[in-house]
Amino acid sequence: MVKHTLDNVEENRDVKRRRCEDIDRLSRLSDELLLRALSFLPVPALTVCQRLSHRFHVLAGDPQLWKSAYYSRFVRPRASRIPGIRDQDVPAASLLYSSRLSKWLEDEHLVRRGTKTNWKKQYKLRHNWSKGSCSVREVEIARRPTIPAILVQLHGDVVVTVDQAQGLRAWSLKGEHRLLARLDLHSGCLDCPTSVVPTSLALDDSRGGFALSISVGFSDGGFGIYTLRSQEQNISCRYAHAASTNGAITAIAYASPYLVTMTDAQLLSLYSFSLDSPYDQLDSVLDPPRLLSSLKSHTSWPPLSISLRASSAAIVASIAYALPTYLSGWSVGLQELRLTPNGNITQSRLTSAMDQGFTPLSSTSSNYSSPRSGLDSSPVSGNEDAALPILTKPTSLSYSHPYLLASHPDNTLTLYLVSSSEKELTIGHGARLWGHTSSVSGAHVGDRGKAVSVSLHGDEIRVWELEGGITSRSSKRRMAAGQASVQVQPERKQHERVNGELFEHRSRDIADAQRRPRHGFDGLEATKGWVGFDEEKVIVLQEKDYGTQALVVYDFS
């Protein structure tokens, strides 16, 4: 064995010591130069840089870096596919990121919020949506079957449910899921008989964070207006409408002070309440509403979708419905009422997606208008492009202007684009959406071009990006190839997410889920056909074999 002399050891120590004393030239750079250098890094490298030091944690998390990354990945590709933007005589460089000149499309609301927007969180959220990656939890809401089914609506972090046995309930989805408030329908309103069953539910968030208005339709033709105050954990009844002989209210929409109802007898009624009381008088009883119009339909069939759109110039009430036709099976129709802010109806018109030359099964003219309205509906508008034939009745309809989405039992959906102006109302030809491997029981479309659909057994949930419509060739190719959607990949949230560990843990869960047989989560085998979502989560109402019903929450945050 070779022995080293003492001089050699000291020399080696000096060399090692000199290496440790090398100057860190990178740290001498200013924050501005470092931010410029970091702007060229991909997102995975930015996340690594945040773990280098406290200084780099702040620099690599700079909002402008993540804002630029968000725009480059999620906004610019969609903008380049939209015909209205792509076909303009604008150089391609104009679509590059600019803090002042960039076109943000439906994400403009994030820019308007200024410093309140956490761009890194938004990037992570959109990344999880694009990959279908989420955590999943369940909220049990009933231990035995309910007939009819429980009605559910989602608003922010609050879920509202109503049924005959448990009444009106509000659930909080923040942190640990819990029951916020409950109101017995029969004891809460003196005019509500004990035999009625809730048949429709709608929410109105026009008050913002102060309170949430709830409207419930009943099997006897009556309806009620309620107010939920989350901070006080209280639900109060403000109005109970008398029963009617026109049948159960199958659909309802409420945008204070206007309310629209649709009954079993296909009677569409539009009401107007007096302006609501201030926040400190939300428990006060509302005066009876004024009936603005009542229209009788002979061609509309369930499923139905009712919506209200309010602006400074007009109020638009819309009802989308299934429409049986000769030979071609089924189509969809849309009726629209335009009102002035003071409640006067200025226009009532109809349209459908039927081919020219086909007529509804009903022989009654679709121009019928009740004597109360004093207005004649416009003739049904044909479309130049032939709609795809629908041989079976749609299982659900969802309308959020300009998107009209129908789901079918043959594993597909159909997307229609609605054009509504002061001169005309038309429904474009339908585009079939492929991707599901079993019957689609429900679908919901949002106001920013995103839609969620769920299969009959609840084991397949898909997220659709409809922004840009169905006019471009690239969109048509993606839809025909079944690439227009992403399947949600749920997994249990076993522990709090820690830097780096989340992605490894999540990928293993997805791989395990793909190897397991395709069944409902934790024995949830059947879905009740309702699905809702917001910017961070998807909620599905599912039922186990023995009748237990639960809200399954898929959290993408």
XYZ file of C-alpha atoms in Angstrom:
557
model
C 0.000 0.000 0.000
C 1.353 3.378 -1.044
C 1.809 5.794 1.803
C 1.231 9.496 1.209
C 3.593 11.963 2.710
C 2.366 14.769 4.908
C 3.199 17.329 2.218
C 0.972 15.632 -0.330
C -1.941 15.536 2.106
C -1.611 19.246 2.875
C -1.425 20.019 -0.837
C -4.639 18.066 -1.534
C -6.401 19.843 1.311
C -5.434 23.217 -0.116
C -6.859 22.262 -3.520
C -10.181 21.171 -2.033
C -10.340 24.296 0.093
C -9.773 26.495 -2.920
C -12.648 24.794 -4.811
C -15.070 25.654 -2.013
C -14.012 29.280 -2.207
C -15.043 29.656 -5.908
C -17.087 32.801 -6.514
C -20.880 32.378 -7.066
C -21.253 34.667 -10.059
C -24.936 33.796 -10.618
C -25.985 35.276 -7.288
C -24.335 38.565 -8.193
C -26.847 39.121 -10.992
C -29.742 41.438 -10.338
C -33.281 40.138 -9.923
C -34.244 41.651 -13.279
C -31.519 39.715 -15.154
C -32.382 36.486 -13.330
C -36.073 36.915 -14.181
C -35.115 37.413 -17.803
C -33.098 34.192 -17.753
C -35.866 32.277 -15.975
C -38.394 33.388 -18.592
C -36.723 31.045 -21.117
C -37.064 27.966 -18.899
C -39.880 25.416 -19.277
C -42.357 24.972 -16.440
C -40.721 21.804 -14.978
C -37.414 23.684 -14.687
C -39.154 26.596 -12.944
C -40.536 24.273 -10.284
C -37.023 22.881 -9.707
C -35.540 26.371 -9.404
C -38.026 27.200 -6.660
C -36.343 24.577 -4.471
C -32.805 25.991 -4.851
C -32.960 28.790 -2.298
C -35.278 31.334 -0.734
C -34.290 33.893 -3.363
C -34.957 31.561 -6.288
C -38.190 30.415 -4.667
C -39.433 33.994 -4.933
C -37.984 34.675 -8.376
C -39.173 31.434 -10.014
C -42.620 32.033 -8.550
C -42.931 35.520 -10.031
C -46.536 36.057 -11.255
C -45.394 37.400 -14.644
C -43.453 34.201 -15.375
C -46.478 32.017 -14.668
C -48.806 34.415 -16.450
C -46.678 34.103 -19.571
C -46.539 30.309 -19.214
C -50.325 30.177 -18.773
C -50.888 32.246 -21.904
C -48.423 30.280 -24.025
C -49.901 26.903 -23.139
C -53.609 27.469 -22.644
C -54.625 30.695 -24.400
C -52.472 31.086 -27.489
C -53.156 27.599 -28.977
C -56.930 28.145 -28.733
C -56.685 31.655 -30.163
C -54.790 30.337 -33.183
C -57.566 27.771 -33.831
C -60.512 30.182 -33.686
C -61.548 31.165 -37.221
C -62.542 34.690 -36.205
C -59.032 35.393 -34.917
C -56.985 33.066 -37.102
C -58.439 34.320 -40.393
C -57.880 37.995 -39.666
C -55.061 39.808 -41.428
C -53.003 39.852 -38.278
C -49.397 38.637 -38.098
C -48.782 35.512 -36.079
C -46.440 37.439 -33.800
C -49.412 39.365 -32.435
C -50.540 36.193 -30.659
C -47.301 36.022 -28.685
C -47.497 36.914 -25.024
C -47.680 40.586 -24.184
C -48.716 41.880 -20.786
C -50.888 44.561 -22.433
C -51.756 43.433 -25.967
C -52.457 39.705 -25.620
C -55.908 38.325 -26.462
C -57.085 36.357 -23.418
C -60.451 35.149 -24.785
C -62.607 33.687 -21.992
C -59.736 34.065 -19.492
C -60.022 37.847 -19.606
C -61.643 37.798 -16.156
C -58.352 36.522 -14.676
C -56.507 39.514 -16.121
C -59.093 41.977 -14.823
C -58.599 40.689 -11.286
C -55.025 42.021 -11.373
C -52.818 41.022 -8.454
C -55.593 38.919 -6.922
C -54.980 36.213 -9.550
C -52.533 33.504 -8.482
C -51.149 32.580 -11.927
C -49.166 29.586 -10.696
C -52.293 28.159 -9.073
C -54.289 28.834 -12.239
C -51.626 27.107 -14.338
C -51.661 24.053 -12.085
C -55.453 24.001 -12.137
C -55.637 24.114 -15.940
C -52.863 21.521 -16.195
C -54.856 19.117 -14.021
C -57.999 19.760 -16.113
C -56.109 19.062 -19.337
C -54.778 15.764 -17.947
C -57.953 14.748 -16.113
C -55.921 14.499 -12.904
C -57.841 15.065 -9.673
C -58.543 13.871 -6.166
C -61.952 12.480 -5.276
C -64.081 12.453 -2.148
C -67.648 11.493 -1.358
C -70.398 13.268 0.561
C -73.195 10.935 1.624
C -76.542 12.722 1.410
C -79.084 9.872 1.700
C -78.928 6.377 3.193
C -81.998 5.057 1.413
C -83.524 5.478 -2.047
C -85.605 8.588 -2.717
C -88.519 8.692 -5.149
C -88.303 10.928 -7.050
C -84.561 11.447 -7.131
C -82.732 14.092 -5.110
C -82.302 17.387 -6.965
C -78.843 18.997 -6.862
C -77.341 22.351 -7.871
C -73.814 23.722 -7.399
C -72.669 27.274 -6.700
C -69.051 27.882 -5.792
C -68.221 25.904 -2.656
C -71.882 25.313 -1.797
C -74.050 22.427 -3.009
C -77.825 22.704 -2.597
C -79.980 19.545 -2.496
C -83.721 19.099 -2.078
C -85.972 16.069 -1.670
C -89.261 15.261 0.019
C -87.786 13.422 3.005
C -84.854 15.661 4.011
C -86.143 18.981 2.674
C -83.853 21.757 1.456
C -80.211 21.370 2.454
C -76.971 23.253 1.782
C -73.554 21.577 1.951
C -70.157 23.244 2.249
C -67.291 21.849 0.147
C -64.562 23.907 1.842
C -62.138 21.728 3.750
C -64.108 19.028 5.481
C -67.451 18.622 3.761
C -70.277 19.442 6.128
C -73.948 20.360 6.261
C -74.388 24.142 6.376
C -78.127 24.536 6.812
C -81.387 22.629 6.482
C -85.023 23.649 6.084
C -88.032 21.375 6.222
C -90.164 22.282 3.210
C -93.474 21.801 4.973
C -92.722 23.552 8.248
C -90.638 26.274 6.596
C -93.541 27.560 4.464
C -97.065 27.490 5.860
C -98.626 27.361 2.382
C -96.653 24.273 1.330
C -98.785 21.068 1.701
C -97.162 17.937 3.085
C -97.953 15.797 0.042
C -96.014 17.797 -2.569
C -92.737 16.570 -3.996
C -89.929 18.845 -5.282
C -89.504 18.366 -9.033
C -87.107 21.163 -10.093
C -84.387 23.326 -8.547
C -82.517 26.485 -9.591
C -80.093 28.955 -7.976
C -79.571 32.704 -8.407
C -76.239 34.245 -7.372
C -76.979 37.846 -8.353
C -76.337 38.968 -4.752
C -72.721 37.863 -4.941
C -71.295 36.876 -1.578
C -74.200 38.164 0.516
C -76.784 35.457 -0.053
C -77.889 32.756 -2.455
C -81.459 32.711 -3.756
C -83.046 29.292 -4.319
C -86.163 28.442 -6.315
C -87.899 25.072 -6.029
C -90.721 23.765 -8.223
C -93.209 21.198 -6.895
C -95.355 18.377 -8.224
C -98.607 20.283 -7.602
C -97.596 23.164 -9.908
C -96.517 25.515 -7.104
C -93.055 26.879 -6.400
C -91.133 28.479 -3.552
C -88.391 31.096 -3.190
C -85.772 30.628 -0.451
C -82.652 32.465 0.711
C -79.451 30.823 1.972
C -77.085 32.865 4.124
C -73.925 30.812 4.502
C -72.367 32.904 7.265
C -75.445 32.568 9.468
C -75.967 28.937 8.300
C -79.627 29.662 7.755
C -82.232 28.967 5.025
C -85.451 30.979 5.093
C -88.605 30.761 2.991
C -89.549 34.063 1.347
C -92.448 33.096 -0.914
C -94.694 30.083 -1.580
C -96.787 30.091 -4.765
C -100.168 28.392 -4.798
C -100.728 25.069 -6.562
C -101.770 24.999 -10.218
C -103.799 22.679 -12.447
C -101.165 22.788 -15.199
C -99.154 19.908 -13.726
C -95.790 19.565 -12.029
C -93.064 22.115 -12.673
C -90.472 20.152 -14.625
C -87.964 22.991 -15.108
C -87.328 26.313 -13.407
C -84.866 29.215 -13.721
C -84.453 32.242 -11.464
C -82.521 35.464 -12.042
C -83.893 38.039 -9.635
C -86.398 39.517 -10.118
C -87.434 37.195 -13.011
C -88.518 33.571 -12.776
C -89.379 31.108 -15.571
C -91.243 27.817 -15.095
C -92.191 24.930 -17.408
C -94.942 22.463 -16.446
C -95.938 18.946 -17.445
C -98.660 20.465 -19.591
C -95.922 22.258 -21.596
C -96.932 25.679 -20.264
C -94.109 28.201 -20.139
C -94.688 31.021 -17.617
C -92.586 34.097 -16.977
C -92.950 35.971 -13.656
C -91.478 39.152 -12.232
C -91.015 39.844 -8.515
C -90.619 43.242 -6.977
C -87.005 44.179 -6.265
C -85.571 42.198 -3.381
C -85.112 43.751 0.019
C -81.676 44.797 1.234
C -79.403 42.295 2.941
C -80.621 43.040 6.456
C -84.227 42.250 5.387
C -83.622 38.987 3.519
C -86.010 37.160 5.836
C -88.914 39.371 4.763
C -91.719 37.796 2.737
C -91.825 38.691 -0.953
C -94.924 40.116 -2.562
C -96.672 37.848 -5.088
C -95.021 38.018 -8.519
C -96.589 39.504 -11.623
C -97.270 37.125 -14.529
C -95.624 38.683 -17.594
C -96.392 35.983 -20.152
C -97.665 32.438 -20.478
C -96.997 30.427 -23.659
C -98.422 27.009 -24.496
C -96.216 24.641 -26.470
C -97.306 21.619 -28.512
C -93.917 20.491 -29.771
C -91.546 20.560 -26.793
C -90.610 17.320 -25.059
C -88.332 16.598 -22.109
C -85.478 16.776 -21.345
C -85.588 20.547 -20.976
C -83.042 23.227 -20.189
C -84.160 26.707 -19.093
C -81.851 29.690 -18.718
C -82.029 33.447 -18.104
C -79.481 35.934 -19.449
C -79.568 39.482 -18.121
C -77.873 42.566 -19.532
C -78.319 46.314 -19.236
C -80.408 46.406 -22.433
C -82.574 43.276 -22.245
C -83.514 40.115 -20.376
C -83.443 36.904 -22.454
C -85.347 33.816 -21.273
C -84.531 30.630 -23.217
C -85.876 27.094 -23.147
C -84.155 24.254 -25.020
C -86.144 21.067 -25.565
C -86.170 17.772 -27.426
C -88.210 17.742 -30.630
C -89.554 14.554 -32.313
C -89.528 14.622 -36.113
C -90.703 12.425 -38.951
C -88.173 9.899 -40.299
C -85.114 11.562 -38.794
C -85.993 10.602 -35.205
C -85.256 13.469 -32.818
C -83.951 17.001 -33.027
C -83.633 19.945 -30.632
C -85.552 23.206 -30.486
C -85.115 26.535 -28.754
C -87.600 29.224 -27.740
C -86.418 32.672 -26.747
C -88.243 35.550 -25.049
C -86.722 39.042 -25.032
C -87.814 41.539 -22.391
C -86.984 45.102 -21.514
C -85.532 45.764 -18.036
C -88.996 46.863 -16.840
C -90.533 43.514 -17.863
C -92.176 44.261 -21.223
C -91.847 41.454 -23.790
C -90.471 42.770 -27.072
C -90.008 39.517 -28.984
C -90.852 35.820 -28.847
C -89.337 33.452 -31.398
C -88.626 29.792 -32.100
C -85.970 27.839 -33.950
C -84.837 24.248 -34.303
C -82.042 22.151 -35.750
C -84.378 20.261 -38.095
C -83.578 19.900 -41.765
C -85.680 21.917 -44.160
C -88.634 19.850 -45.330
C -89.096 17.955 -42.064
C -91.944 18.828 -39.702
C -92.636 18.028 -36.057
C -94.788 15.031 -35.152
C -97.398 17.367 -33.693
C -99.803 18.769 -36.256
C -100.403 21.929 -34.239
C -98.699 25.036 -35.552
C -95.579 26.015 -33.637
C -96.532 29.692 -33.962
C -99.128 29.361 -31.223
C -99.106 31.995 -28.544
C -101.461 32.263 -25.616
C -103.868 35.203 -25.402
C -102.063 36.424 -22.290
C -98.861 37.216 -24.107
C -100.442 39.208 -26.929
C -97.479 38.263 -29.128
C -97.097 35.802 -31.976
C -94.037 33.586 -32.022
C -91.842 33.738 -35.098
C -91.837 30.786 -37.501
C -89.401 27.999 -36.989
C -86.117 28.876 -38.664
C -84.496 26.283 -40.854
C -80.782 25.794 -41.183
C -78.791 25.612 -44.334
C -76.651 22.777 -43.035
C -78.281 19.456 -42.290
C -78.149 18.367 -38.685
C -76.830 14.922 -37.873
C -79.708 12.457 -37.428
C -80.559 11.539 -33.837
C -82.415 8.241 -33.810
C -82.941 8.071 -30.045
C -84.370 10.563 -27.598
C -81.666 12.648 -25.845
C -80.970 11.690 -22.244
C -80.169 15.292 -21.228
C -79.949 18.827 -22.590
C -77.769 21.670 -21.351
C -77.810 25.194 -22.769
C -75.397 28.004 -21.984
C -75.302 30.507 -24.807
C -74.008 29.899 -27.420
C -73.520 26.184 -26.678
C -76.367 23.648 -26.719
C -75.244 20.156 -25.715
C -77.348 16.975 -25.980
C -76.328 13.563 -24.623
C -77.494 10.243 -26.103
C -77.753 6.604 -24.998
C -75.513 5.535 -27.925
C -72.294 6.711 -26.159
C -72.198 10.082 -27.960
C -73.092 13.746 -27.510
C -74.177 16.367 -30.032
C -72.974 19.966 -29.896
C -74.992 22.789 -31.484
C -73.978 26.431 -31.800
C -76.782 28.950 -31.259
C -76.723 32.342 -32.951
C -78.945 34.952 -31.323
C -79.185 38.548 -32.529
C -81.854 41.197 -32.727
C -82.807 40.018 -36.231
C -82.683 36.216 -36.073
C -82.319 33.127 -33.920
C -80.737 30.018 -35.447
C -79.283 26.686 -34.354
C -76.321 25.487 -36.399
C -75.933 21.950 -37.621
C -74.958 19.477 -34.919
C -71.520 17.929 -34.506
C -71.296 14.482 -32.943
C -68.825 14.144 -30.053
C -67.172 10.757 -29.593
C -65.234 9.477 -26.606
C -67.535 7.670 -24.175
C -67.555 3.887 -24.123
C -71.033 3.542 -22.593
C -74.370 5.359 -22.573
C -74.147 9.031 -21.553
C -76.658 9.805 -18.811
C -75.948 13.509 -18.272
C -73.921 16.470 -19.484
C -73.478 20.070 -18.405
C -71.982 22.956 -20.397
C -70.599 26.114 -18.795
C -70.488 29.689 -20.002
C -66.801 29.597 -21.008
C -66.913 26.723 -23.476
C -66.166 23.877 -21.060
C -68.472 20.868 -20.677
C -68.524 17.746 -18.505
C -70.361 14.497 -19.277
C -70.879 11.345 -17.229
C -71.700 7.789 -18.286
C -74.710 5.823 -17.093
C -72.736 3.819 -14.528
C -70.743 6.804 -13.349
C -67.396 5.129 -14.084
C -66.452 7.449 -16.963
C -66.381 11.241 -16.753
C -65.090 13.353 -19.628
C -64.121 17.025 -19.836
C -64.732 18.785 -23.168
C -63.172 22.024 -24.418
C -65.769 23.518 -26.780
C -64.172 26.956 -27.110
C -63.772 27.750 -30.806
C -66.897 25.819 -31.747
C -67.124 23.220 -34.489
C -66.341 25.300 -37.549
C -62.603 24.799 -37.908
C -61.171 21.761 -39.666
C -58.878 20.945 -36.780
C -61.846 20.839 -34.368
C -63.755 18.523 -36.693
C -60.772 16.183 -36.986
C -60.327 16.089 -33.216
C -64.017 15.346 -32.660
C -64.108 12.624 -35.315
C -61.030 10.965 -33.785
C -62.457 11.137 -30.263
C -59.700 13.534 -29.127
C -61.896 16.477 -28.154
C -62.176 15.357 -24.526
C -60.079 14.175 -21.608
C -61.159 11.372 -19.306
C -61.105 12.217 -15.608
C -58.631 10.012 -13.722
C -59.746 10.031 -10.074
C -57.786 8.839 -7.083
C -58.163 9.027 -3.352
C -56.598 11.964 -1.527
C -54.621 9.932 1.003
C -52.536 12.755 2.478
C -51.716 16.399 2.064
C -49.794 17.166 -1.103
C -46.111 17.975 -0.665
C -43.628 19.411 -3.184
C -42.761 16.807 -5.787
C -44.517 13.898 -4.038
C -47.926 14.776 -5.478
C -47.033 13.924 -9.060
C -45.345 10.601 -8.237
C -48.191 9.546 -5.967
C -50.833 10.611 -8.482
C -49.217 8.792 -11.414
C -49.101 5.538 -9.442
C -52.776 5.895 -8.520
C -53.745 6.445 -12.154
C -51.766 3.412 -13.247
C -53.446 1.299 -10.568
C -56.880 2.623 -11.567
C -56.260 1.694 -15.198
C -55.392 -1.877 -14.209
C -58.495 -2.276 -12.034
C -61.879 -3.312 -13.481
C -64.068 -0.410 -14.577
C -66.696 -0.020 -11.883
C -68.161 2.818 -9.869
C -65.995 4.329 -7.172
C -66.378 2.457 -3.861
C -69.392 0.529 -5.131
C -71.121 3.522 -6.716
C -72.606 1.721 -9.685
C -75.345 3.992 -11.034
C -75.485 7.693 -11.677
C -78.661 9.728 -11.240
C -77.972 11.714 -14.416
C -76.885 14.964 -12.743
C -73.422 16.422 -13.170
C -72.205 19.934 -12.372
C -68.879 21.719 -12.272
C -67.106 25.001 -11.651
C -63.522 26.175 -12.168
C -62.030 23.762 -9.623
C -64.252 20.702 -9.306
C -66.783 18.344 -10.851
C -69.662 16.931 -8.801
C -71.667 13.848 -9.777
C -74.725 12.441 -8.008
C -74.299 8.671 -7.751
C -76.172 5.824 -6.107
C -75.026 2.508 -4.700
C -76.777 -0.777 -5.309
C -78.540 -0.702 -1.942
C -79.812 2.864 -2.364
C -77.245 5.032 -0.590
C -76.787 8.269 -2.521
C -73.648 10.362 -2.477
C -72.166 13.436 -4.105
C -68.806 12.451 -5.588
C -66.525 15.508 -5.672
C -63.626 15.498 -8.153
C -61.231 18.252 -7.086
C -58.727 19.499 -9.703
C -57.039 22.065 -7.487
